[in-house]
Amino acid sequence: DAGITQSPRHKVTETGTPVTLRCHQTENHRYMYWYRQDPGHGLRLIHYSYGVKDTDKGEVSDGYSVSRSKTEDFLLTLESATSSQTSVYFCATSLSEAGGYTFGSGTRLTVV
Amino acid sequence: QKEVEQDPGPLSVPEGAIVSLNCTYSNSAFQYFMWYRQYSRKGPELLMYTYSSGNKEDGRFTAQVDKSSKYISLFIRDSQPSDSATYLCAMSALGGAQKLVFGQGTRLTINP
């Protein structure tokens, strides 16, 4: 989706290194979300934000932190990457509490 | 037990067939029900959105929600090869950020 840009699109990193994934939106949506998608598990919520500097944990937040200093940017940080964090990471936004999500194209992360 | 259960398939049908995709859920607080379509190596895109119980039709697609049975369905009529994708059901409760809970996704192939 042109309104949501995720970077990088692909990344290979080593175990134990910190990694930051970026989500940038031009939709001016209030809510932003980070999900991971894995075979057999579907999409699982990592963290979400309901406004600038307002964030909360999702279902699988251990080992991840987030920051949102501007409406348009939502960063996901893997503090010390592990092989279990190899996954496809999706950012999503929503305008309201009940409008459905718009997804980015995903970041494919491999931890070796 | 997962909050949302979806048969992962894969499901393969001939072109022109009627396709039925289903999800069951356990959380009676869910009020918003959605279907997303995801093409290979892309982000999910919102296909159908339903609030509470009932049916919704959009072209060849019909979404049904039966809250008494905690069961939702997506029907695709006159299926086309371009409908080949993974279909994910998703749902959320009222209030606050819309934290969607996704099914595992059903991989669908329409054969010409």
PDB file of C-alpha atoms in Angstrom:
ATOM      1  CA  ASP A   1       0.000   0.000   0.000  1.00  0.00           C
ATOM      2  CA  ALA A   2       1.433   3.327  -1.040  1.00  0.00           C
ATOM      3  CA  GLY A   3       0.326   4.997   2.243  1.00  0.00           C
ATOM      4  CA  ILE A   4       2.393   2.675   4.433  1.00  0.00           C
ATOM      5  CA  THR A   5       6.077   2.077   3.851  1.00  0.00           C
ATOM      6  CA  GLN A   6       8.069  -0.521   5.737  1.00  0.00           C
ATOM      7  CA  SER A   7      11.850  -0.535   5.742  1.00  0.00           C
ATOM      8  CA  PRO A   8      13.935  -2.478   5.177  1.00  0.00           C
ATOM      9  CA  ARG A   9      12.009  -4.956   3.002  1.00  0.00           C
ATOM     10  CA  HIS A  10      14.545  -7.714   3.707  1.00  0.00           C
ATOM     11  CA  LYS A  11      17.188  -8.078   6.375  1.00  0.00           C
ATOM     12  CA  VAL A  12      19.580 -10.783   7.516  1.00  0.00           C
ATOM     13  CA  THR A  13      21.157 -10.246  10.898  1.00  0.00           C
ATOM     14  CA  GLU A  14      23.192 -12.200  13.411  1.00  0.00           C
ATOM     15  CA  THR A  15      21.975 -13.564  16.720  1.00  0.00           C
ATOM     16  CA  GLY A  16      22.473 -11.094  19.553  1.00  0.00           C
ATOM     17  CA  THR A  17      22.458  -7.930  17.470  1.00  0.00           C
ATOM     18  CA  PRO A  18      19.842  -5.195  17.858  1.00  0.00           C
ATOM     19  CA  VAL A  19      17.551  -4.603  14.896  1.00  0.00           C
ATOM     20  CA  THR A  20      15.114  -1.767  14.198  1.00  0.00           C
ATOM     21  CA  LEU A  21      12.291  -1.976  11.700  1.00  0.00           C
ATOM     22  CA  ARG A  22      10.549   1.165  10.546  1.00  0.00           C
ATOM     23  CA  CYS A  23       6.960   1.826   9.573  1.00  0.00           C
ATOM     24  CA  HIS A  24       6.065   5.142   7.959  1.00  0.00           C
ATOM     25  CA  GLN A  25       2.492   6.171   7.104  1.00  0.00           C
ATOM     26  CA  THR A  26       1.071   9.084   5.170  1.00  0.00           C
ATOM     27  CA  GLU A  27      -2.546   8.261   6.108  1.00  0.00           C
ATOM     28  CA  ASN A  28      -2.565  10.297   9.344  1.00  0.00           C
ATOM     29  CA  HIS A  29      -4.080   7.279  11.095  1.00  0.00           C
ATOM     30  CA  ARG A  30      -4.170   7.375  14.871  1.00  0.00           C
ATOM     31  CA  TYR A  31      -3.592   3.676  15.517  1.00  0.00           C
ATOM     32  CA  MET A  32      -0.543   1.679  14.433  1.00  0.00           C
ATOM     33  CA  TYR A  33       0.295  -1.980  14.950  1.00  0.00           C
ATOM     34  CA  TRP A  34       3.144  -4.406  14.549  1.00  0.00           C
ATOM     35  CA  TYR A  35       2.349  -8.041  13.757  1.00  0.00           C
ATOM     36  CA  ARG A  36       4.519 -11.023  12.938  1.00  0.00           C
ATOM     37  CA  GLN A  37       3.402 -13.748  10.564  1.00  0.00           C
ATOM     38  CA  ASP A  38       4.639 -17.311  10.932  1.00  0.00           C
ATOM     39  CA  PRO A  39       3.515 -20.607   9.389  1.00  0.00           C
ATOM     40  CA  GLY A  40       1.058 -22.365  11.667  1.00  0.00           C
ATOM     41  CA  HIS A  41       0.464 -19.236  13.756  1.00  0.00           C
ATOM     42  CA  GLY A  42      -0.957 -16.678  11.370  1.00  0.00           C
ATOM     43  CA  LEU A  43      -0.634 -13.027  12.332  1.00  0.00           C
ATOM     44  CA  ARG A  44       0.127 -12.259  15.972  1.00  0.00           C
ATOM     45  CA  LEU A  45       0.136  -8.811  17.563  1.00  0.00           C
ATOM     46  CA  ILE A  46       3.477  -7.666  18.988  1.00  0.00           C
ATOM     47  CA  HIS A  47       2.829  -4.069  20.051  1.00  0.00           C
ATOM     48  CA  TYR A  48       0.432  -1.327  19.134  1.00  0.00           C
ATOM     49  CA  SER A  49       0.124   2.437  19.489  1.00  0.00           C
ATOM     50  CA  TYR A  50      -2.959   4.568  20.057  1.00  0.00           C
ATOM     51  CA  GLY A  51      -1.207   7.899  19.708  1.00  0.00           C
ATOM     52  CA  VAL A  52       2.140   9.651  19.837  1.00  0.00           C
ATOM     53  CA  LYS A  53       4.142   8.227  22.747  1.00  0.00           C
ATOM     54  CA  ASP A  54       1.214   5.939  23.663  1.00  0.00           C
ATOM     55  CA  THR A  55       2.006   2.286  23.172  1.00  0.00           C
ATOM     56  CA  ASP A  56       1.021  -1.037  24.677  1.00  0.00           C
ATOM     57  CA  LYS A  57       1.947  -4.704  24.502  1.00  0.00           C
ATOM     58  CA  GLY A  58       0.314  -7.323  22.360  1.00  0.00           C
ATOM     59  CA  GLU A  59       0.235 -11.091  22.484  1.00  0.00           C
ATOM     60  CA  VAL A  60       3.927 -11.752  21.697  1.00  0.00           C
ATOM     61  CA  SER A  61       5.813  -8.703  22.997  1.00  0.00           C
ATOM     62  CA  ASP A  62       8.741 -10.399  24.789  1.00  0.00           C
ATOM     63  CA  GLY A  63      12.054  -9.365  23.225  1.00  0.00           C
ATOM     64  CA  TYR A  64      10.525  -6.415  21.358  1.00  0.00           C
ATOM     65  CA  SER A  65      10.148  -2.724  22.099  1.00  0.00           C
ATOM     66  CA  VAL A  66       8.489   0.068  20.161  1.00  0.00           C
ATOM     67  CA  SER A  67       8.550   3.832  19.926  1.00  0.00           C
ATOM     68  CA  ARG A  68       6.287   6.393  18.338  1.00  0.00           C
ATOM     69  CA  SER A  69       7.604   9.962  18.487  1.00  0.00           C
ATOM     70  CA  LYS A  70       5.580  11.201  15.511  1.00  0.00           C
ATOM     71  CA  THR A  71       2.155  10.273  14.172  1.00  0.00           C
ATOM     72  CA  GLU A  72       3.651   8.939  10.955  1.00  0.00           C
ATOM     73  CA  ASP A  73       6.435   6.736  12.333  1.00  0.00           C
ATOM     74  CA  PHE A  74       6.279   3.557  14.418  1.00  0.00           C
ATOM     75  CA  LEU A  75       9.550   1.757  15.134  1.00  0.00           C
ATOM     76  CA  LEU A  76       9.935  -1.849  16.223  1.00  0.00           C
ATOM     77  CA  THR A  77      13.206  -2.837  17.906  1.00  0.00           C
ATOM     78  CA  LEU A  78      14.469  -6.333  18.556  1.00  0.00           C
ATOM     79  CA  GLU A  79      16.743  -5.690  21.475  1.00  0.00           C
ATOM     80  CA  SER A  80      18.921  -8.773  20.969  1.00  0.00           C
ATOM     81  CA  ALA A  81      17.798 -10.796  17.957  1.00  0.00           C
ATOM     82  CA  THR A  82      17.234 -14.545  18.323  1.00  0.00           C
ATOM     83  CA  SER A  83      16.554 -17.201  15.703  1.00  0.00           C
ATOM     84  CA  SER A  84      12.964 -17.484  16.984  1.00  0.00           C
ATOM     85  CA  GLN A  85      12.413 -13.937  15.767  1.00  0.00           C
ATOM     86  CA  THR A  86      12.975 -14.952  12.169  1.00  0.00           C
ATOM     87  CA  SER A  87       9.645 -13.993  10.638  1.00  0.00           C
ATOM     88  CA  VAL A  88       7.767 -11.653   8.346  1.00  0.00           C
ATOM     89  CA  TYR A  89       6.849  -8.458  10.153  1.00  0.00           C
ATOM     90  CA  PHE A  90       3.842  -6.398   9.120  1.00  0.00           C
ATOM     91  CA  CYS A  91       2.939  -2.897  10.132  1.00  0.00           C
ATOM     92  CA  ALA A  92      -0.719  -1.866  10.004  1.00  0.00           C
ATOM     93  CA  THR A  93      -2.669   1.302  10.653  1.00  0.00           C
ATOM     94  CA  SER A  94      -6.280   2.142  11.382  1.00  0.00           C
ATOM     95  CA  LEU A  95      -8.080   5.454  11.406  1.00  0.00           C
ATOM     96  CA  SER A  96     -10.545   4.592  14.123  1.00  0.00           C
ATOM     97  CA  GLU A  97     -11.333   1.955  16.709  1.00  0.00           C
ATOM     98  CA  ALA A  98     -13.523   0.034  14.284  1.00  0.00           C
ATOM     99  CA  GLY A  99     -12.456   0.583  10.712  1.00  0.00           C
ATOM    100  CA  GLY A 100     -10.246  -2.302   9.774  1.00  0.00           C
ATOM    101  CA  TYR A 101      -6.556  -2.200   9.040  1.00  0.00           C
ATOM    102  CA  THR A 102      -4.380  -1.069   6.175  1.00  0.00           C
ATOM    103  CA  PHE A 103      -1.221  -3.155   5.976  1.00  0.00           C
ATOM    104  CA  GLY A 104       2.259  -2.444   4.734  1.00  0.00           C
ATOM    105  CA  SER A 105       4.109  -4.820   2.416  1.00  0.00           C
ATOM    106  CA  GLY A 106       6.090  -6.466   5.196  1.00  0.00           C
ATOM    107  CA  THR A 107       9.715  -6.904   6.260  1.00  0.00           C
ATOM    108  CA  ARG A 108      11.252 -10.336   5.911  1.00  0.00           C
ATOM    109  CA  LEU A 109      13.748 -10.771   8.754  1.00  0.00           C
ATOM    110  CA  THR A 110      16.163 -13.661   9.043  1.00  0.00           C
ATOM    111  CA  VAL A 111      18.257 -14.116  12.192  1.00  0.00           C
ATOM    112  CA  VAL A 112      21.239 -16.429  11.684  1.00  0.00           C
TER     113      VAL A 112
ATOM    114  CA  GLN B   1      -7.104 -23.458  22.377  1.00  0.00           C
ATOM    115  CA  LYS B   2      -6.762 -20.529  20.000  1.00  0.00           C
ATOM    116  CA  GLU B   3      -9.305 -17.726  20.179  1.00  0.00           C
ATOM    117  CA  VAL B   4      -9.898 -17.985  16.433  1.00  0.00           C
ATOM    118  CA  GLU B   5      -9.729 -21.261  14.538  1.00  0.00           C
ATOM    119  CA  GLN B   6      -9.428 -21.464  10.762  1.00  0.00           C
ATOM    120  CA  ASP B   7      -8.730 -24.503   8.626  1.00  0.00           C
ATOM    121  CA  PRO B   8      -5.406 -23.764   6.901  1.00  0.00           C
ATOM    122  CA  GLY B   9      -6.267 -25.899   3.879  1.00  0.00           C
ATOM    123  CA  PRO B  10      -4.901 -25.884   1.274  1.00  0.00           C
ATOM    124  CA  LEU B  11      -8.153 -25.740  -0.683  1.00  0.00           C
ATOM    125  CA  SER B  12      -8.162 -26.281  -4.444  1.00  0.00           C
ATOM    126  CA  VAL B  13     -11.290 -25.852  -6.592  1.00  0.00           C
ATOM    127  CA  PRO B  14     -12.063 -25.480 -10.319  1.00  0.00           C
ATOM    128  CA  GLU B  15     -12.789 -22.110 -11.837  1.00  0.00           C
ATOM    129  CA  GLY B  16     -16.431 -21.108 -11.502  1.00  0.00           C
ATOM    130  CA  ALA B  17     -17.019 -23.086  -8.296  1.00  0.00           C
ATOM    131  CA  ILE B  18     -18.569 -21.633  -5.154  1.00  0.00           C
ATOM    132  CA  VAL B  19     -16.012 -21.437  -2.375  1.00  0.00           C
ATOM    133  CA  SER B  20     -16.862 -21.501   1.317  1.00  0.00           C
ATOM    134  CA  LEU B  21     -14.310 -20.407   3.904  1.00  0.00           C
ATOM    135  CA  ASN B  22     -15.037 -20.572   7.628  1.00  0.00           C
ATOM    136  CA  CYS B  23     -13.781 -19.566  11.054  1.00  0.00           C
ATOM    137  CA  THR B  24     -14.918 -20.331  14.548  1.00  0.00           C
ATOM    138  CA  TYR B  25     -14.116 -18.307  17.629  1.00  0.00           C
ATOM    139  CA  SER B  26     -14.426 -18.569  21.386  1.00  0.00           C
ATOM    140  CA  ASN B  27     -14.538 -14.965  22.621  1.00  0.00           C
ATOM    141  CA  SER B  28     -18.157 -13.798  22.886  1.00  0.00           C
ATOM    142  CA  ALA B  29     -16.954 -10.171  23.150  1.00  0.00           C
ATOM    143  CA  PHE B  30     -15.983 -10.072  19.471  1.00  0.00           C
ATOM    144  CA  GLN B  31     -18.189  -7.606  17.583  1.00  0.00           C
ATOM    145  CA  TYR B  32     -16.218  -6.712  14.435  1.00  0.00           C
ATOM    146  CA  PHE B  33     -15.580  -9.413  11.856  1.00  0.00           C
ATOM    147  CA  MET B  34     -13.410  -9.117   8.788  1.00  0.00           C
ATOM    148  CA  TRP B  35     -11.938 -11.076   5.944  1.00  0.00           C
ATOM    149  CA  TYR B  36      -8.559 -10.212   4.497  1.00  0.00           C
ATOM    150  CA  ARG B  37      -7.025 -11.493   1.281  1.00  0.00           C
ATOM    151  CA  GLN B  38      -3.260 -11.943   1.056  1.00  0.00           C
ATOM    152  CA  TYR B  39      -1.403 -12.631  -2.162  1.00  0.00           C
ATOM    153  CA  SER B  40       1.996 -14.297  -1.977  1.00  0.00           C
ATOM    154  CA  ARG B  41       4.695 -12.022  -0.506  1.00  0.00           C
ATOM    155  CA  LYS B  42       2.235  -9.147  -0.073  1.00  0.00           C
ATOM    156  CA  GLY B  43       0.484  -7.579   2.895  1.00  0.00           C
ATOM    157  CA  PRO B  44      -3.122  -8.536   3.675  1.00  0.00           C
ATOM    158  CA  GLU B  45      -5.848  -6.344   2.209  1.00  0.00           C
ATOM    159  CA  LEU B  46      -9.297  -5.837   3.675  1.00  0.00           C
ATOM    160  CA  LEU B  47     -11.929  -7.688   1.679  1.00  0.00           C
ATOM    161  CA  MET B  48     -15.098  -7.710   3.790  1.00  0.00           C
ATOM    162  CA  TYR B  49     -16.136  -6.013   7.018  1.00  0.00           C
ATOM    163  CA  THR B  50     -19.161  -6.862   9.173  1.00  0.00           C
ATOM    164  CA  TYR B  51     -20.330  -5.468  12.468  1.00  0.00           C
ATOM    165  CA  SER B  52     -22.190  -7.909  14.761  1.00  0.00           C
ATOM    166  CA  SER B  53     -24.385 -10.572  13.163  1.00  0.00           C
ATOM    167  CA  GLY B  54     -25.841 -10.824   9.679  1.00  0.00           C
ATOM    168  CA  ASN B  55     -24.870 -10.996   6.042  1.00  0.00           C
ATOM    169  CA  LYS B  56     -22.995  -8.616   3.795  1.00  0.00           C
ATOM    170  CA  GLU B  57     -22.622  -8.913   0.054  1.00  0.00           C
ATOM    171  CA  ASP B  58     -20.099  -7.228  -2.235  1.00  0.00           C
ATOM    172  CA  GLY B  59     -20.057  -8.438  -5.800  1.00  0.00           C
ATOM    173  CA  ARG B  60     -19.087 -12.099  -5.857  1.00  0.00           C
ATOM    174  CA  PHE B  61     -18.281 -12.103  -2.130  1.00  0.00           C
ATOM    175  CA  THR B  62     -20.689 -12.700   0.759  1.00  0.00           C
ATOM    176  CA  ALA B  63     -19.743 -12.583   4.436  1.00  0.00           C
ATOM    177  CA  GLN B  64     -21.928 -14.188   7.083  1.00  0.00           C
ATOM    178  CA  VAL B  65     -21.699 -13.897  10.848  1.00  0.00           C
ATOM    179  CA  ASP B  66     -23.574 -16.153  13.261  1.00  0.00           C
ATOM    180  CA  LYS B  67     -22.762 -14.927  16.742  1.00  0.00           C
ATOM    181  CA  SER B  68     -24.976 -17.520  18.427  1.00  0.00           C
ATOM    182  CA  SER B  69     -22.764 -20.262  16.989  1.00  0.00           C
ATOM    183  CA  LYS B  70     -19.550 -18.184  17.074  1.00  0.00           C
ATOM    184  CA  TYR B  71     -19.071 -18.938  13.390  1.00  0.00           C
ATOM    185  CA  ILE B  72     -18.267 -16.746  10.409  1.00  0.00           C
ATOM    186  CA  SER B  73     -18.129 -17.571   6.717  1.00  0.00           C
ATOM    187  CA  LEU B  74     -16.961 -16.094   3.442  1.00  0.00           C
ATOM    188  CA  PHE B  75     -18.526 -17.274   0.186  1.00  0.00           C
ATOM    189  CA  ILE B  76     -16.984 -16.618  -3.198  1.00  0.00           C
ATOM    190  CA  ARG B  77     -19.259 -17.139  -6.206  1.00  0.00           C
ATOM    191  CA  ASP B  78     -18.052 -17.766  -9.749  1.00  0.00           C
ATOM    192  CA  SER B  79     -14.492 -18.143  -8.468  1.00  0.00           C
ATOM    193  CA  GLN B  80     -11.676 -16.910 -10.720  1.00  0.00           C
ATOM    194  CA  PRO B  81      -7.972 -17.821 -10.900  1.00  0.00           C
ATOM    195  CA  SER B  82      -7.259 -14.277  -9.642  1.00  0.00           C
ATOM    196  CA  ASP B  83      -9.011 -15.250  -6.387  1.00  0.00           C
ATOM    197  CA  SER B  84      -6.124 -17.622  -5.630  1.00  0.00           C
ATOM    198  CA  ALA B  85      -4.659 -16.280  -2.387  1.00  0.00           C
ATOM    199  CA  THR B  86      -4.622 -16.860   1.355  1.00  0.00           C
ATOM    200  CA  TYR B  87      -7.798 -15.709   3.100  1.00  0.00           C
ATOM    201  CA  LEU B  88      -7.589 -14.645   6.739  1.00  0.00           C
ATOM    202  CA  CYS B  89     -10.494 -14.085   9.062  1.00  0.00           C
ATOM    203  CA  ALA B  90     -10.025 -11.466  11.774  1.00  0.00           C
ATOM    204  CA  MET B  91     -12.128 -10.152  14.614  1.00  0.00           C
ATOM    205  CA  SER B  92     -12.036  -7.746  17.531  1.00  0.00           C
ATOM    206  CA  ALA B  93     -14.015  -6.581  20.521  1.00  0.00           C
ATOM    207  CA  LEU B  94     -15.403  -3.119  21.197  1.00  0.00           C
ATOM    208  CA  GLY B  95     -13.395  -0.374  22.835  1.00  0.00           C
ATOM    209  CA  GLY B  96      -9.920   1.101  22.584  1.00  0.00           C
ATOM    210  CA  ALA B  97      -7.470   0.274  19.849  1.00  0.00           C
ATOM    211  CA  GLN B  98      -8.837  -2.318  17.456  1.00  0.00           C
ATOM    212  CA  LYS B  99      -6.627  -5.255  18.330  1.00  0.00           C
ATOM    213  CA  LEU B 100      -7.507  -7.738  15.656  1.00  0.00           C
ATOM    214  CA  VAL B 101      -7.157 -11.449  16.344  1.00  0.00           C
ATOM    215  CA  PHE B 102      -6.490 -13.377  13.154  1.00  0.00           C
ATOM    216  CA  GLY B 103      -7.179 -16.908  12.076  1.00  0.00           C
ATOM    217  CA  GLN B 104      -4.329 -18.932  10.670  1.00  0.00           C
ATOM    218  CA  GLY B 105      -5.423 -18.287   7.081  1.00  0.00           C
ATOM    219  CA  THR B 106      -6.716 -20.657   4.372  1.00  0.00           C
ATOM    220  CA  ARG B 107      -4.676 -21.026   1.222  1.00  0.00           C
ATOM    221  CA  LEU B 108      -7.029 -21.150  -1.778  1.00  0.00           C
ATOM    222  CA  THR B 109      -6.178 -22.118  -5.350  1.00  0.00           C
ATOM    223  CA  ILE B 110      -8.635 -21.710  -8.222  1.00  0.00           C
ATOM    224  CA  ASN B 111      -7.711 -23.958 -11.132  1.00  0.00           C
ATOM    225  CA  PRO B 112      -8.505 -22.757 -14.695  1.00  0.00           C
TER     226      PRO B 112
END
